XYZ file of C-alpha atoms in Angstrom:
281
model
C 42.217 -57.713 -24.722
C 42.155 -61.697 -24.706
C 44.028 -63.618 -27.606
C 42.312 -64.886 -30.807
C 43.139 -68.552 -29.584
C 41.253 -67.849 -26.341
C 38.118 -66.279 -28.173
C 37.940 -68.955 -30.535
C 37.914 -71.609 -27.690
C 35.305 -69.610 -25.963
C 33.085 -69.614 -29.173
C 33.460 -73.182 -29.340
C 32.490 -73.771 -25.821
C 29.385 -71.613 -26.106
C 28.328 -73.433 -29.418
C 28.577 -76.737 -27.788
C 26.542 -75.511 -24.753
C 23.841 -74.001 -26.997
C 23.522 -77.549 -28.673
C 22.857 -79.098 -25.490
C 20.326 -76.243 -24.693
C 18.681 -77.009 -27.871
C 18.249 -80.370 -27.393
C 16.873 -80.044 -23.642
C 14.710 -77.456 -25.309
C 13.129 -80.233 -27.681
C 13.093 -82.990 -24.909
C 10.843 -80.400 -22.836
C 8.747 -79.549 -25.457
C 7.893 -83.378 -26.372
C 7.359 -84.117 -22.719
C 4.975 -80.759 -22.333
C 2.666 -81.968 -25.034
C 2.312 -85.578 -23.396
C 1.904 -83.992 -20.097
C -0.844 -81.662 -21.366
C -2.799 -84.298 -22.514
C -2.715 -85.955 -19.501
C -3.695 -83.001 -17.670
C -6.811 -82.216 -20.048
C -8.118 -85.670 -19.121
C -7.389 -85.384 -15.516
C -8.089 -81.902 -14.426
C -12.115 -82.109 -14.964
C -12.157 -85.293 -12.634
C -9.958 -83.972 -10.191
C -11.967 -80.649 -9.611
C -15.188 -82.459 -9.516
C -13.919 -84.973 -6.999
C -13.077 -82.228 -4.625
C -16.432 -80.319 -5.350
C -18.321 -83.590 -4.374
C -16.721 -83.847 -0.827
C -16.765 -80.205 -0.168
C -20.561 -80.011 -0.906
C -21.225 -83.186 1.047
C -19.246 -81.876 4.112
C -21.958 -78.926 4.261
C -24.825 -81.492 4.414
C -26.595 -82.270 7.717
C -24.712 -84.685 9.975
C -21.233 -84.408 8.107
C -19.892 -82.657 11.108
C -19.763 -85.801 12.723
C -17.216 -87.182 10.172
C -13.723 -87.285 11.420
C -12.785 -85.664 8.100
C -14.897 -82.522 8.691
C -14.628 -82.059 12.287
C -12.307 -79.098 13.049
C -9.564 -79.293 15.722
C -7.214 -77.158 17.465
C -4.524 -76.705 15.073
C -1.123 -77.872 16.710
C 0.353 -79.689 13.902
C 0.146 -78.963 10.099
C 1.183 -81.002 7.040
C 2.430 -79.529 3.801
C 2.799 -81.703 0.540
C 5.241 -79.374 -1.524
C 5.125 -80.556 -5.137
C 8.455 -79.365 -6.852
C 10.706 -80.772 -9.689
C 13.677 -83.163 -9.173
C 15.923 -81.213 -11.425
C 16.861 -77.499 -12.264
C 17.114 -75.650 -15.201
C 13.311 -74.519 -15.356
C 13.726 -71.022 -14.444
C 11.913 -70.080 -11.186
C 9.476 -72.974 -11.016
C 11.101 -74.655 -8.024
C 11.792 -71.591 -6.184
C 8.267 -70.048 -6.625
C 6.445 -72.847 -5.223
C 8.812 -73.593 -2.218
C 8.515 -69.836 -1.518
C 4.786 -69.866 -1.656
C 4.647 -72.518 0.767
C 7.206 -71.256 3.206
C 5.139 -68.041 3.216
C 1.871 -69.781 4.063
C 3.508 -71.586 7.041
C 2.313 -70.004 10.385
C 4.959 -69.546 13.110
C 4.090 -71.229 16.349
C 2.665 -74.295 14.543
C 4.693 -77.630 13.994
C 4.938 -78.045 10.241
C 5.508 -81.439 8.980
C 6.893 -81.063 5.120
C 6.289 -83.894 2.811
C 8.376 -83.142 -0.032
C 7.463 -84.477 -3.559
C 10.622 -83.690 -5.523
C 14.089 -83.323 -4.621
C 14.103 -79.329 -4.795
C 11.604 -78.873 -2.091
C 13.437 -81.542 0.162
C 16.743 -79.550 -0.227
C 15.026 -76.243 0.056
C 13.570 -76.851 3.465
C 16.284 -78.846 4.693
C 18.647 -75.898 4.253
C 16.022 -73.967 6.408
C 15.979 -76.636 9.054
C 12.307 -77.344 8.730
C 10.876 -80.329 10.028
C 10.976 -82.481 6.642
C 9.451 -85.923 6.901
C 11.363 -89.104 5.971
C 8.518 -89.979 3.812
C 9.315 -88.214 0.621
C 8.523 -88.913 -3.258
C 11.056 -88.289 -6.059
C 10.743 -89.130 -9.799
C 7.121 -87.843 -10.191
C 7.708 -84.742 -12.417
C 8.511 -86.839 -15.522
C 6.010 -89.764 -15.117
C 2.767 -89.221 -13.029
C 0.836 -92.309 -11.871
C -2.433 -92.251 -10.017
C -0.830 -94.939 -7.509
C 1.470 -92.328 -6.379
C -1.262 -89.877 -5.474
C -2.957 -92.625 -3.610
C 0.142 -93.489 -1.821
C 0.380 -89.779 -0.735
C -3.197 -89.485 0.268
C -3.230 -92.728 2.263
C -0.178 -91.372 4.248
C -2.028 -88.044 4.993
C -4.752 -89.726 6.034
C -3.396 -92.102 8.176
C -1.648 -89.019 9.905
C -4.809 -86.993 10.280
C -6.931 -90.014 11.688
C -4.209 -90.850 14.266
C -3.804 -87.157 15.383
C -0.366 -86.854 14.152
C -1.531 -83.823 12.256
C -4.615 -81.502 12.624
C -4.909 -80.049 9.062
C -3.153 -80.556 5.696
C -2.289 -78.544 2.588
C -1.156 -79.292 -0.873
C 1.428 -76.722 -2.322
C 1.536 -77.248 -6.118
C 1.688 -74.960 -9.290
C -1.454 -74.347 -11.193
C -1.005 -74.185 -15.166
C -3.007 -71.495 -17.010
C -0.948 -70.899 -20.032
C 2.562 -72.081 -21.314
C 3.825 -68.797 -20.201
C 1.496 -68.532 -16.942
C 2.021 -70.598 -13.873
C 0.703 -69.790 -10.457
C 1.875 -71.315 -7.466
C -1.198 -72.214 -4.989
C -1.147 -73.454 -1.455
C -4.722 -75.416 -1.079
C -6.307 -76.784 2.232
C -7.595 -80.290 1.917
C -8.043 -81.595 5.340
C -10.334 -81.031 7.121
C -12.960 -80.908 4.438
C -14.299 -77.286 4.225
C -17.168 -76.478 1.671
C -18.151 -73.116 0.623
C -21.436 -72.107 2.169
C -22.316 -69.795 -0.701
C -22.327 -72.360 -3.296
C -25.518 -74.150 -3.973
C -25.484 -78.126 -4.030
C -27.865 -80.830 -4.419
C -29.951 -82.256 -1.681
C -28.893 -85.784 -1.907
C -29.803 -88.806 0.520
C -26.851 -90.843 1.655
C -27.069 -94.730 2.571
C -26.660 -95.509 5.236
C -25.458 -91.964 6.289
C -23.509 -89.123 5.344
C -20.426 -89.811 7.685
C -20.182 -93.458 6.148
C -20.246 -91.988 2.502
C -17.401 -89.450 3.691
C -15.448 -92.342 5.139
C -15.387 -93.917 1.729
C -15.568 -90.832 -0.688
C -12.852 -88.734 0.974
C -10.035 -91.176 0.264
C -11.007 -91.614 -3.428
C -11.837 -88.185 -4.267
C -8.494 -86.794 -2.514
C -6.517 -89.007 -4.288
C -7.843 -88.073 -7.390
C -7.358 -84.380 -6.484
C -3.619 -85.087 -5.423
C -3.125 -86.659 -8.873
C -4.631 -83.651 -10.517
C -2.143 -81.571 -8.889
C 0.643 -83.599 -9.566
C -0.223 -83.501 -13.314
C -0.529 -79.743 -13.234
C 2.942 -79.432 -11.470
C 4.368 -81.579 -14.023
C 3.014 -79.537 -17.128
C 4.191 -76.400 -15.456
C 7.791 -77.774 -14.985
C 8.227 -78.928 -18.608
C 6.680 -75.589 -19.734
C 9.227 -73.755 -17.655
C 12.145 -75.685 -18.617
C 11.149 -75.627 -22.369
C 11.000 -71.502 -21.889
C 14.370 -71.612 -19.688
C 16.248 -73.345 -22.624
C 14.885 -71.115 -25.192
C 15.892 -68.094 -23.590
C 19.377 -69.673 -22.818
C 19.679 -70.517 -26.566
C 19.069 -66.813 -27.439
C 21.369 -65.651 -25.042
C 24.142 -68.287 -26.281
C 23.604 -66.785 -29.701
C 23.989 -63.161 -28.527
C 27.169 -64.233 -26.841
C 28.398 -65.775 -30.094
C 27.580 -62.690 -31.955
C 29.632 -60.628 -29.546
C 32.569 -63.019 -29.511
C 32.703 -63.314 -33.341
C 32.671 -59.579 -33.461
C 35.596 -59.288 -30.990
C 37.268 -62.042 -32.950
C 36.989 -60.442 -36.300
C 38.272 -56.877 -34.589
C 41.398 -58.793 -33.237
C 42.146 -60.364 -36.505
C 41.743 -57.262 -38.417
C 44.006 -55.347 -35.949
C 46.581 -58.042 -36.321
C 46.378 -57.716 -40.148
C 46.437 -53.933 -40.055
C 49.559 -54.274 -37.779
C 51.366 -56.707 -40.301
C 50.529 -54.391 -43.389
C 51.924 -51.230 -41.281
C 55.114 -53.383 -40.567
C 55.638 -54.379 -44.279
C 55.228 -50.861 -45.547
C 57.568 -49.516 -42.854
C 60.053 -52.383 -43.837
C 59.727 -51.427 -47.360
C 60.197 -47.767 -46.855
C 63.351 -48.508 -44.679
C 65.003 -50.247 -47.630
C 64.343 -47.282 -50.168
């Protein structure tokens, strides 16, 4: 059984760690509230932007657009959105594994990492991770970052460097429910079963898509960045709360062990005193 000094040192160490966890919990909770407000504003516009270009891709003549025309798939780009840091439960692992599972063997995948964790994950697996990567977007999300990612994808797509593109992000449902998703964004594919208004385009549908796709896709990527940010902060808050409870249990067990050890020492000393008194009689 460990000594009282060792147990006391362990209790102090765990209490110090618990204080750090409580602080991180409070910081994550504060960031979560800000991120949720941003998401509530961005999400409707993000979803509507994709609906517009998907519906437009079903209009007559849209197939002439470079963004709608399907090609033989040889190179596929994956934008994988993860966090820059750990201590957020399985958030990073879930999205990177989901992205990896969606990749088809035999195709040349080009991975654009958003976040340090996705870059490290695919580098370890010797995947083709592009030098173009983005960090620092999990805490502070700006539209300009999404626009930069979108423009890079479109340049690669128009140049023929990639034949299709996917966004891997984490969808926020509730504070306790986060769903990793992989969504195809290029070429644009509409749902024939969904109804859409008959709209006239001036000068034509191809010209409209040429202007609309970069703007709408940038807004959609901005929405995925905002959703992933909310999920990361929620996962970190839950993880720190769980760690705090575990620390409390460890402290209780160590305190009980310390008290038993001290009681044993006191009992032993009493027995020695009694034995000595009896020996003097």
